[in-house]
Structures are given as C-alpha cells and as structure tokens.
GROMACS .gro file of N, CA and C in nm:
model
  459
    1ARG      N    1   2.668   0.967   9.034
    1ARG     CA    2   2.668   1.044   8.910
    1ARG      C    3   2.644   0.953   8.790
    2ALA      N    4   2.706   0.836   8.784
    2ALA     CA    5   2.690   0.742   8.673
    2ALA      C    6   2.546   0.693   8.664
    3ALA      N    7   2.484   0.668   8.779
    3ALA     CA    8   2.344   0.623   8.781
    3ALA      C    9   2.253   0.733   8.725
    4PHE      N   10   2.281   0.858   8.765
    4PHE     CA   11   2.203   0.972   8.717
    4PHE      C   12   2.214   0.985   8.566
    5LEU      N   13   2.338   0.976   8.513
    5LEU     CA   14   2.360   0.987   8.368
    5LEU      C   15   2.296   0.870   8.294
    6SER      N   16   2.303   0.753   8.351
    6SER     CA   17   2.242   0.635   8.289
    6SER      C   18   2.091   0.651   8.281
    7GLU      N   19   2.032   0.705   8.390
    7GLU     CA   20   1.887   0.727   8.391
    7GLU      C   21   1.847   0.831   8.287
    8ARG      N   22   1.924   0.940   8.277
    8ARG     CA   23   1.895   1.043   8.175
    8ARG      C   24   1.910   0.987   8.035
    9ASN      N   25   2.013   0.905   8.015
    9ASN     CA   26   2.036   0.843   7.885
    9ASN      C   27   1.919   0.752   7.846
   10ASP      N   28   1.872   0.673   7.942
   10ASP     CA   29   1.759   0.584   7.916
   10ASP      C   30   1.633   0.665   7.883
   11LYS      N   31   1.613   0.775   7.957
   11LYS     CA   32   1.497   0.860   7.933
   11LYS      C   33   1.506   0.925   7.795
   12LEU      N   34   1.624   0.972   7.758
   12LEU     CA   35   1.645   1.033   7.627
   12LEU      C   36   1.624   0.929   7.516
   13ALA      N   37   1.675   0.809   7.535
   13ALA     CA   38   1.659   0.702   7.437
   13ALA      C   39   1.510   0.669   7.419
   14GLY      N   40   1.434   0.666   7.528
   14GLY     CA   41   1.290   0.641   7.521
   14GLY      C   42   1.218   0.751   7.444
   15THR      N   43   1.256   0.875   7.470
   15THR     CA   44   1.197   0.989   7.399
   15THR      C   45   1.227   0.979   7.250
   16LEU      N   46   1.349   0.943   7.216
   16LEU     CA   47   1.387   0.929   7.076
   16LEU      C   48   1.310   0.816   7.007
   17ARG      N   49   1.291   0.702   7.079
   17ARG     CA   50   1.213   0.591   7.023
   17ARG      C   51   1.069   0.635   6.996
   18GLU      N   52   1.012   0.710   7.091
   18GLU     CA   53   0.875   0.759   7.075
   18GLU      C   54   0.867   0.855   6.956
   19ALA      N   55   0.964   0.944   6.943
   19ALA     CA   56   0.965   1.039   6.831
   19ALA      C   57   0.980   0.965   6.699
   20ARG      N   58   1.065   0.861   6.695
   20ARG     CA   59   1.082   0.782   6.573
   20ARG      C   60   0.950   0.716   6.534
   21GLY      N   61   0.878   0.664   6.633
   21GLY     CA   62   0.748   0.602   6.605
   21GLY      C   63   0.650   0.703   6.549
   22GLN      N   64   0.649   0.824   6.607
   22GLN     CA   65   0.559   0.928   6.558
   22GLN      C   66   0.596   0.971   6.416
   23LEU      N   67   0.727   0.979   6.388
   23LEU     CA   68   0.770   1.014   6.252
   23LEU      C   69   0.729   0.906   6.153
   24GLY      N   70   0.738   0.781   6.192
   24GLY     CA   71   0.695   0.671   6.105
   24GLY      C   72   0.547   0.680   6.074
   25THR      N   73   0.468   0.709   6.177
   25THR     CA   74   0.323   0.724   6.158
   25THR      C   75   0.293   0.842   6.066
   26LEU      N   76   0.363   0.953   6.088
   26LEU     CA   77   0.345   1.072   6.004
   26LEU      C   78   0.385   1.042   5.859
   27LYS      N   79   0.493   0.971   5.838
   27LYS     CA   80   0.537   0.935   5.704
   27LYS      C   81   0.432   0.849   5.634
   28GLU      N   82   0.376   0.751   5.705
   28GLU     CA   83   0.271   0.667   5.647
   28GLU      C   84   0.149   0.750   5.607
   29GLU      N   85   0.112   0.845   5.691
   29GLU     CA   86  -0.004   0.931   5.661
   29GLU      C   87   0.023   1.018   5.539
   30ILE      N   88   0.143   1.072   5.529
   30ILE     CA   89   0.180   1.154   5.413
   30ILE      C   90   0.176   1.070   5.287
   31GLU      N   91   0.229   0.949   5.291
   31GLU     CA   92   0.225   0.860   5.175
   31GLU      C   93   0.082   0.825   5.137
   32ARG      N   94  -0.003   0.800   5.237
   32ARG     CA   95  -0.143   0.767   5.209
   32ARG      C   96  -0.213   0.885   5.142
   33LEU      N   97  -0.188   1.006   5.193
   33LEU     CA   98  -0.253   1.124   5.136
   33LEU      C   99  -0.202   1.155   4.995
   34GLY      N  100  -0.080   1.114   4.965
   34GLY     CA  101  -0.023   1.139   4.834
   34GLY      C  102  -0.063   1.040   4.728
   35GLN      N  103  -0.133   0.933   4.768
   35GLN     CA  104  -0.174   0.830   4.672
   35GLN      C  105  -0.302   0.872   4.601
   36ALA      N  106  -0.318   0.817   4.480
   36ALA     CA  107  -0.440   0.840   4.404
   36ALA      C  108  -0.557   0.778   4.479
   37PRO      N  109  -0.675   0.839   4.470
   37PRO     CA  110  -0.792   0.781   4.536
   37PRO      C  111  -0.825   0.645   4.476
   38SER      N  112  -0.880   0.558   4.559
   38SER     CA  113  -0.920   0.426   4.509
   38SER      C  114  -1.050   0.441   4.433
   39GLY      N  115  -1.090   0.337   4.369
   39GLY     CA  116  -1.215   0.341   4.293
   39GLY      C  117  -1.187   0.332   4.146
   40TYR      N  118  -1.237   0.425   4.069
   40TYR     CA  119  -1.229   0.419   3.924
   40TYR      C  120  -1.102   0.482   3.870
   41GLY      N  121  -0.990   0.440   3.921
   41GLY     CA  122  -0.866   0.500   3.874
   41GLY      C  123  -0.857   0.643   3.923
   42VAL      N  124  -0.784   0.722   3.855
   42VAL     CA  125  -0.765   0.860   3.896
   42VAL      C  126  -0.857   0.949   3.814
   43PHE      N  127  -0.938   1.028   3.881
   43PHE     CA  128  -1.027   1.122   3.815
   43PHE      C  129  -0.944   1.241   3.769
   44LEU      N  130  -0.952   1.273   3.642
   44LEU     CA  131  -0.871   1.380   3.587
   44LEU      C  132  -0.952   1.497   3.535
   45GLY      N  133  -1.082   1.495   3.550
   45GLY     CA  134  -1.167   1.603   3.501
   45GLY      C  135  -1.279   1.544   3.416
   46ALA      N  136  -1.359   1.632   3.357
   46ALA     CA  137  -1.471   1.586   3.276
   46ALA      C  138  -1.491   1.679   3.158
   47MET      N  139  -1.556   1.627   3.056
   47MET     CA  140  -1.598   1.708   2.942
   47MET      C  141  -1.734   1.658   2.898
   48THR      N  142  -1.808   1.740   2.826
   48THR     CA  143  -1.940   1.701   2.776
   48THR      C  144  -1.939   1.714   2.625
   49ILE      N  145  -1.989   1.611   2.556
   49ILE     CA  146  -2.000   1.614   2.411
   49ILE      C  147  -2.148   1.615   2.373
   50TYR      N  148  -2.185   1.711   2.290
   50TYR     CA  149  -2.323   1.725   2.242
   50TYR      C  150  -2.333   1.672   2.100
   51PRO      N  151  -2.432   1.586   2.072
   51PRO     CA  152  -2.454   1.548   1.933
   51PRO      C  153  -2.522   1.666   1.861
   52VAL      N  154  -2.477   1.698   1.742
   52VAL     CA  155  -2.535   1.811   1.668
   52VAL      C  156  -2.561   1.770   1.525
   53LYS      N  157  -2.663   1.828   1.464
   53LYS     CA  158  -2.694   1.800   1.324
   53LYS      C  159  -2.634   1.906   1.232
   54ASP      N  160  -2.630   2.030   1.279
   54ASP     CA  161  -2.573   2.140   1.200
   54ASP      C  162  -2.452   2.193   1.276
   55LEU      N  163  -2.334   2.143   1.237
   55LEU     CA  164  -2.212   2.176   1.310
   55LEU      C  165  -2.182   2.326   1.309
   56ALA      N  166  -2.201   2.392   1.194
   56ALA     CA  167  -2.172   2.535   1.184
   56ALA      C  168  -2.263   2.616   1.278
   57ALA      N  169  -2.392   2.583   1.279
   57ALA     CA  170  -2.486   2.655   1.365
   57ALA      C  171  -2.453   2.630   1.513
   58ALA      N  172  -2.424   2.504   1.547
   58ALA     CA  173  -2.390   2.472   1.686
   58ALA      C  174  -2.261   2.541   1.728
   59LYS      N  175  -2.165   2.546   1.638
   59LYS     CA  176  -2.037   2.613   1.669
   59LYS      C  177  -2.062   2.761   1.700
   60ALA      N  178  -2.149   2.824   1.622
   60ALA     CA  179  -2.181   2.965   1.646
   60ALA      C  180  -2.248   2.983   1.782
   61VAL      N  181  -2.343   2.896   1.814
   61VAL     CA  182  -2.412   2.904   1.943
   61VAL      C  183  -2.313   2.891   2.059
   62PHE      N  184  -2.228   2.788   2.053
   62PHE     CA  185  -2.136   2.765   2.164
   62PHE      C  186  -2.024   2.867   2.168
   63SER      N  187  -1.983   2.920   2.055
   63SER     CA  188  -1.883   3.028   2.055
   63SER      C  189  -1.939   3.149   2.129
   64ASP      N  190  -2.067   3.182   2.100
   64ASP     CA  191  -2.130   3.295   2.170
   64ASP      C  192  -2.155   3.263   2.317
   65LEU      N  193  -2.205   3.145   2.343
   65LEU     CA  194  -2.235   3.105   2.480
   65LEU      C  195  -2.111   3.107   2.569
   66LEU      N  196  -2.002   3.053   2.518
   66LEU     CA  197  -1.879   3.041   2.598
   66LEU      C  198  -1.787   3.162   2.583
   67GLY      N  199  -1.816   3.248   2.487
   67GLY     CA  200  -1.730   3.363   2.466
   67GLY      C  201  -1.591   3.325   2.423
   68ALA      N  202  -1.581   3.217   2.346
   68ALA     CA  203  -1.449   3.168   2.304
   68ALA      C  204  -1.461   3.097   2.170
   69GLU      N  205  -1.354   3.099   2.096
   69GLU     CA  206  -1.346   3.022   1.973
   69GLU      C  207  -1.303   2.880   2.006
   70PRO      N  208  -1.337   2.785   1.922
   70PRO     CA  209  -1.297   2.646   1.949
   70PRO      C  210  -1.145   2.628   1.946
   71HIS      N  211  -1.097   2.535   2.027
   71HIS     CA  212  -0.954   2.502   2.023
   71HIS      C  213  -0.930   2.386   1.926
   72VAL      N  214  -1.037   2.313   1.891
   72VAL     CA  215  -1.034   2.212   1.785
   72VAL      C  216  -1.149   2.246   1.692
   73ASP      N  217  -1.120   2.260   1.563
   73ASP     CA  218  -1.224   2.297   1.467
   73ASP      C  219  -1.205   2.214   1.341
   74GLN      N  220  -1.268   2.095   1.341
   74GLN     CA  221  -1.256   2.001   1.231
   74GLN      C  222  -1.395   1.961   1.185
   75PRO      N  223  -1.408   1.909   1.064
   75PRO     CA  224  -1.541   1.868   1.016
   75PRO      C  225  -1.603   1.756   1.099
   76TYR      N  226  -1.520   1.677   1.168
   76TYR     CA  227  -1.570   1.563   1.246
   76TYR      C  228  -1.587   1.595   1.395
   77TYR      N  229  -1.538   1.713   1.439
   77TYR     CA  230  -1.544   1.746   1.582
   77TYR      C  231  -1.502   1.890   1.602
   78VAL      N  232  -1.575   1.959   1.687
   78VAL     CA  233  -1.538   2.095   1.729
   78VAL      C  234  -1.532   2.093   1.881
   79GLY      N  235  -1.421   2.140   1.936
   79GLY     CA  236  -1.404   2.137   2.081
   79GLY      C  237  -1.373   2.275   2.138
   80PHE      N  238  -1.434   2.302   2.252
   80PHE     CA  239  -1.411   2.427   2.325
   80PHE      C  240  -1.351   2.393   2.461
   81SER      N  241  -1.269   2.481   2.509
   81SER     CA  242  -1.217   2.467   2.645
   81SER      C  243  -1.243   2.599   2.715
   82ALA      N  244  -1.351   2.603   2.790
   82ALA     CA  245  -1.388   2.725   2.861
   82ALA      C  246  -1.394   2.690   3.009
   83ALA      N  247  -1.509   2.707   3.071
   83ALA     CA  248  -1.524   2.667   3.211
   83ALA      C  249  -1.508   2.517   3.224
   84GLN      N  250  -1.541   2.446   3.119
   84GLN     CA  251  -1.519   2.301   3.108
   84GLN      C  252  -1.503   2.271   2.960
   85ASP      N  253  -1.455   2.152   2.929
   85ASP     CA  254  -1.443   2.113   2.789
   85ASP      C  255  -1.581   2.082   2.735
   86VAL      N  256  -1.612   2.135   2.616
   86VAL     CA  257  -1.739   2.111   2.548
   86VAL      C  258  -1.707   2.070   2.406
   87GLY      N  259  -1.765   1.959   2.361
   87GLY     CA  260  -1.744   1.912   2.225
   87GLY      C  261  -1.873   1.903   2.148
   88LEU      N  262  -1.865   1.923   2.015
   88LEU     CA  263  -1.979   1.911   1.926
   88LEU      C  264  -1.948   1.800   1.827
   89ASP      N  265  -2.034   1.699   1.822
   89ASP     CA  266  -2.010   1.581   1.737
   89ASP      C  267  -2.116   1.574   1.628
   90PRO      N  268  -2.080   1.604   1.502
   90PRO     CA  269  -2.180   1.599   1.396
   90PRO      C  270  -2.223   1.457   1.361
   91ASN      N  271  -2.154   1.357   1.412
   91ASN     CA  272  -2.191   1.217   1.388
   91ASN      C  273  -2.262   1.155   1.508
   92GLY      N  274  -2.283   1.233   1.613
   92GLY     CA  275  -2.340   1.181   1.737
   92GLY      C  276  -2.476   1.117   1.722
   93HIS      N  277  -2.567   1.183   1.648
   93HIS     CA  278  -2.702   1.126   1.631
   93HIS      C  279  -2.695   0.993   1.557
   94ALA      N  280  -2.610   0.985   1.458
   94ALA     CA  281  -2.596   0.860   1.381
   94ALA      C  282  -2.540   0.748   1.469
   95GLN      N  283  -2.466   0.786   1.573
   95GLN     CA  284  -2.407   0.688   1.665
   95GLN      C  285  -2.499   0.658   1.783
   96GLY      N  286  -2.622   0.712   1.779
   96GLY     CA  287  -2.718   0.682   1.885
   96GLY      C  288  -2.723   0.781   1.999
   97MET      N  289  -2.649   0.890   1.990
   97MET     CA  290  -2.655   0.989   2.097
   97MET      C  291  -2.787   1.065   2.085
   98THR      N  292  -2.857   1.078   2.196
   98THR     CA  293  -2.983   1.153   2.197
   98THR      C  294  -2.973   1.280   2.280
   99GLY      N  295  -2.861   1.300   2.342
   99GLY     CA  296  -2.837   1.419   2.424
   99GLY      C  297  -2.690   1.425   2.461
  100PRO      N  298  -2.655   1.523   2.544
  100PRO     CA  299  -2.516   1.537   2.583
  100PRO      C  300  -2.466   1.417   2.662
  101VAL      N  301  -2.339   1.388   2.647
  101VAL     CA  302  -2.275   1.279   2.720
  101VAL      C  303  -2.156   1.336   2.797
  102PRO      N  304  -2.158   1.325   2.929
  102PRO     CA  305  -2.040   1.368   3.005
  102PRO      C  306  -1.931   1.261   2.993
  103TYR      N  307  -1.812   1.304   2.957
  103TYR     CA  308  -1.698   1.212   2.948
  103TYR      C  309  -1.605   1.240   3.065
  104TRP      N  310  -1.577   1.137   3.140
  104TRP     CA  311  -1.488   1.148   3.255
  104TRP      C  312  -1.348   1.107   3.215
  105HIS      N  313  -1.254   1.198   3.235
  105HIS     CA  314  -1.114   1.170   3.204
  105HIS      C  315  -1.059   1.073   3.308
  106VAL      N  316  -0.998   0.964   3.262
  106VAL     CA  317  -0.940   0.864   3.351
  106VAL      C  318  -0.799   0.830   3.305
  107GLU      N  319  -0.719   0.777   3.397
  107GLU     CA  320  -0.583   0.738   3.363
  107GLU      C  321  -0.580   0.604   3.291
  108ASP      N  322  -0.665   0.510   3.333
  108ASP     CA  323  -0.665   0.375   3.277
  108ASP      C  324  -0.808   0.338   3.238
  109ILE      N  325  -0.841   0.355   3.111
  109ILE     CA  326  -0.978   0.337   3.065
  109ILE      C  327  -1.023   0.192   3.077
  110GLU      N  328  -0.933   0.096   3.050
  110GLU     CA  329  -0.969  -0.045   3.060
  110GLU      C  330  -1.007  -0.081   3.203
  111MET      N  331  -0.925  -0.038   3.301
  111MET     CA  332  -0.954  -0.067   3.441
  111MET      C  333  -1.084   0.001   3.484
  112SER      N  334  -1.102   0.127   3.445
  112SER     CA  335  -1.223   0.200   3.482
  112SER      C  336  -1.346   0.133   3.424
  113LEU      N  337  -1.338   0.089   3.298
  113LEU     CA  338  -1.453   0.023   3.235
  113LEU      C  339  -1.485  -0.109   3.306
  114LYS      N  340  -1.385  -0.186   3.342
  114LYS     CA  341  -1.408  -0.312   3.415
  114LYS      C  342  -1.474  -0.285   3.550
  115GLN      N  343  -1.429  -0.182   3.619
  115GLN     CA  344  -1.488  -0.151   3.749
  115GLN      C  345  -1.633  -0.108   3.734
  116LEU      N  346  -1.661  -0.028   3.632
  116LEU     CA  347  -1.800   0.013   3.609
  116LEU      C  348  -1.888  -0.105   3.570
  117GLN      N  349  -1.834  -0.196   3.490
  117GLN     CA  350  -1.911  -0.316   3.453
  117GLN      C  351  -1.942  -0.400   3.576
  118ALA      N  352  -1.848  -0.407   3.668
  118ALA     CA  353  -1.872  -0.480   3.793
  118ALA      C  354  -1.984  -0.414   3.873
  119ASP      N  355  -2.003  -0.283   3.852
  119ASP     CA  356  -2.111  -0.211   3.919
  119ASP      C  357  -2.244  -0.222   3.845
  120GLY      N  358  -2.244  -0.291   3.730
  120GLY     CA  359  -2.369  -0.317   3.660
  120GLY      C  360  -2.401  -0.229   3.542
  121VAL      N  361  -2.308  -0.146   3.496
  121VAL     CA  362  -2.339  -0.063   3.379
  121VAL      C  363  -2.342  -0.149   3.253
  122GLN      N  364  -2.408  -0.098   3.151
  122GLN     CA  365  -2.413  -0.163   3.019
  122GLN      C  366  -2.317  -0.090   2.926
  123VAL      N  367  -2.229  -0.164   2.862
  123VAL     CA  368  -2.135  -0.102   2.768
  123VAL      C  369  -2.210  -0.071   2.639
  124ARG      N  370  -2.207   0.054   2.596
  124ARG     CA  371  -2.271   0.098   2.471
  124ARG      C  372  -2.167   0.116   2.361
  125GLN      N  373  -2.045   0.147   2.398
  125GLN     CA  374  -1.935   0.156   2.303
  125GLN      C  375  -1.810   0.107   2.374
  126PRO      N  376  -1.752  -0.001   2.326
  126PRO     CA  377  -1.629  -0.050   2.391
  126PRO      C  378  -1.516   0.051   2.371
  127VAL      N  379  -1.406   0.027   2.435
  127VAL     CA  380  -1.291   0.116   2.422
  127VAL      C  381  -1.255   0.129   2.273
  128THR      N  382  -1.250   0.253   2.227
  128THR     CA  383  -1.226   0.283   2.086
  128THR      C  384  -1.120   0.392   2.075
  129ASP      N  385  -1.024   0.372   1.987
  129ASP     CA  386  -0.923   0.474   1.959
  129ASP      C  387  -0.985   0.571   1.860
  130VAL      N  388  -0.999   0.697   1.899
  130VAL     CA  389  -1.061   0.798   1.813
  130VAL      C  390  -0.956   0.886   1.744
  131GLY      N  391  -0.833   0.844   1.750
  131GLY     CA  392  -0.727   0.917   1.680
  131GLY      C  393  -0.619   0.964   1.775
  132GLU      N  394  -0.497   0.955   1.726
  132GLU     CA  395  -0.380   1.002   1.801
  132GLU      C  396  -0.369   0.938   1.938
  133GLY      N  397  -0.420   0.815   1.952
  133GLY     CA  398  -0.407   0.742   2.078
  133GLY      C  399  -0.510   0.776   2.184
  134LYS      N  400  -0.601   0.869   2.155
  134LYS     CA  401  -0.707   0.904   2.250
  134LYS      C  402  -0.811   0.792   2.249
  135LEU      N  403  -0.845   0.741   2.368
  135LEU     CA  404  -0.939   0.630   2.381
  135LEU      C  405  -1.067   0.678   2.447
  136ILE      N  406  -1.182   0.630   2.396
  136ILE     CA  407  -1.310   0.660   2.460
  136ILE      C  408  -1.390   0.532   2.473
  137ALA      N  409  -1.487   0.534   2.564
  137ALA     CA  410  -1.586   0.427   2.580
  137ALA      C  411  -1.712   0.492   2.633
  138LYS      N  412  -1.828   0.430   2.606
  138LYS     CA  413  -1.955   0.481   2.658
  138LYS      C  414  -2.032   0.368   2.724
  139VAL      N  415  -2.096   0.402   2.835
  139VAL     CA  416  -2.179   0.307   2.908
  139VAL      C  417  -2.309   0.376   2.947
  140THR      N  418  -2.406   0.297   2.991
  140THR     CA  419  -2.526   0.354   3.052
  140THR      C  420  -2.543   0.288   3.188
  141ASP      N  421  -2.588   0.368   3.284
  141ASP     CA  422  -2.611   0.314   3.417
  141ASP      C  423  -2.752   0.257   3.427
  142ALA      N  424  -2.791   0.214   3.546
  142ALA     CA  425  -2.921   0.150   3.566
  142ALA      C  426  -3.037   0.242   3.535
  143ASP      N  427  -3.013   0.374   3.537
  143ASP     CA  428  -3.118   0.471   3.506
  143ASP      C  429  -3.112   0.519   3.362
  144ALA      N  430  -3.034   0.452   3.279
  144ALA     CA  431  -3.017   0.484   3.137
  144ALA      C  432  -2.943   0.615   3.114
  145ASN      N  433  -2.868   0.661   3.213
  145ASN     CA  434  -2.785   0.780   3.195
  145ASN      C  435  -2.659   0.742   3.118
  146ALA      N  436  -2.628   0.820   3.017
  146ALA     CA  437  -2.507   0.796   2.938
  146ALA      C  438  -2.387   0.847   3.016
  147ILE      N  439  -2.281   0.769   3.017
  147ILE     CA  440  -2.156   0.806   3.083
  147ILE      C  441  -2.043   0.772   2.987
  148GLY      N  442  -1.958   0.868   2.962
  148GLY     CA  443  -1.844   0.843   2.875
  148GLY      C  444  -1.715   0.841   2.956
  149LEU      N  445  -1.619   0.765   2.907
  149LEU     CA  446  -1.485   0.762   2.964
  149LEU      C  447  -1.389   0.805   2.855
  150ILE      N  448  -1.287   0.879   2.893
  150ILE     CA  449  -1.187   0.923   2.795
  150ILE      C  450  -1.050   0.914   2.858
  151GLN      N  451  -0.956   0.859   2.781
  151GLN     CA  452  -0.817   0.849   2.824
  151GLN      C  453  -0.732   0.917   2.718
  152GLU      N  454  -0.660   1.020   2.759
  152GLU     CA  455  -0.573   1.091   2.666
  152GLU      C  456  -0.454   1.003   2.630
  153ALA      N  457  -0.396   1.028   2.514
  153ALA     CA  458  -0.280   0.951   2.468
  153ALA      C  459  -0.160   0.979   2.557
   0.00000   0.00000   0.00000
C-alpha cells in the first residue's frame, strides 16, 4: 500500500510540475501580449493637418465635409475630430507645407524621431513645443513624403 501511495504521489507531483511549467509559459505569453509593440514607440493614432490660405473658407468646407463644427477654433489653428482628427493651419504655407501632413501620435517623440533618423529620414522641423506642452516634429522620407510626429502633453 505504501509503495502504491508513493507512486501516486510521485505521479501527482510530476503532473503539478508540468502544470506549473505550462502556467509559467502562459504568464510569459500574456505579459508579452500586454507590452507595447516595438519599433517607433507606441502608436496612438494619427491626424492630418492641411495648410490653408483662407482659414474661414477652409473651416466652412471642412465643417460641411465632416458634418461637424471644430473642437478647436482659433486664429492660428482650427481642429476637427470626426472620423479622424483634421487640422487647418493658416501658417502652413509660410512654414513650407505644400500639402496635407499626416501626424502620428506617439508616446515619446524624441525616441521616435531618433528611430526615424536611423531609418534615413530628413528632419524638416525638430521637436517643437506648440503650446501647452504639445510637441511636434516633421520629417520627410526617401520619397519626399512629409511625416509628422505629435506627442500630447
């Protein structure tokens, strides 16, 4: 009887060790899946800013197009939040914008900019505080596509 119980105990202990190993593997997988993706920091969404010459006219067009009033309405910037964030910049042409610029929301703009520079982009606007702690930067890729980065305060 003692030998039988000892054998069952050993078998149960082995099963428990195997289950513990499987739980450890499962825990590691859950932790891996819960981590932010590698690469350019954490992607938080995107917005597009259009350079405009007539802010009032552009605001009317985008209000009609998006079926919404702006959530930011200032002389230096008008912003909409509809299917995506859309901004109108009356100073964009003076700053060299020739068309819309998609801005990618990132957690760490400095790290993201360094990683993009390592990939060969050209910095067109270094990290700049545009007010209330919001940071932006602009780069162009090898095909001259404008790419913006934005980090909320």
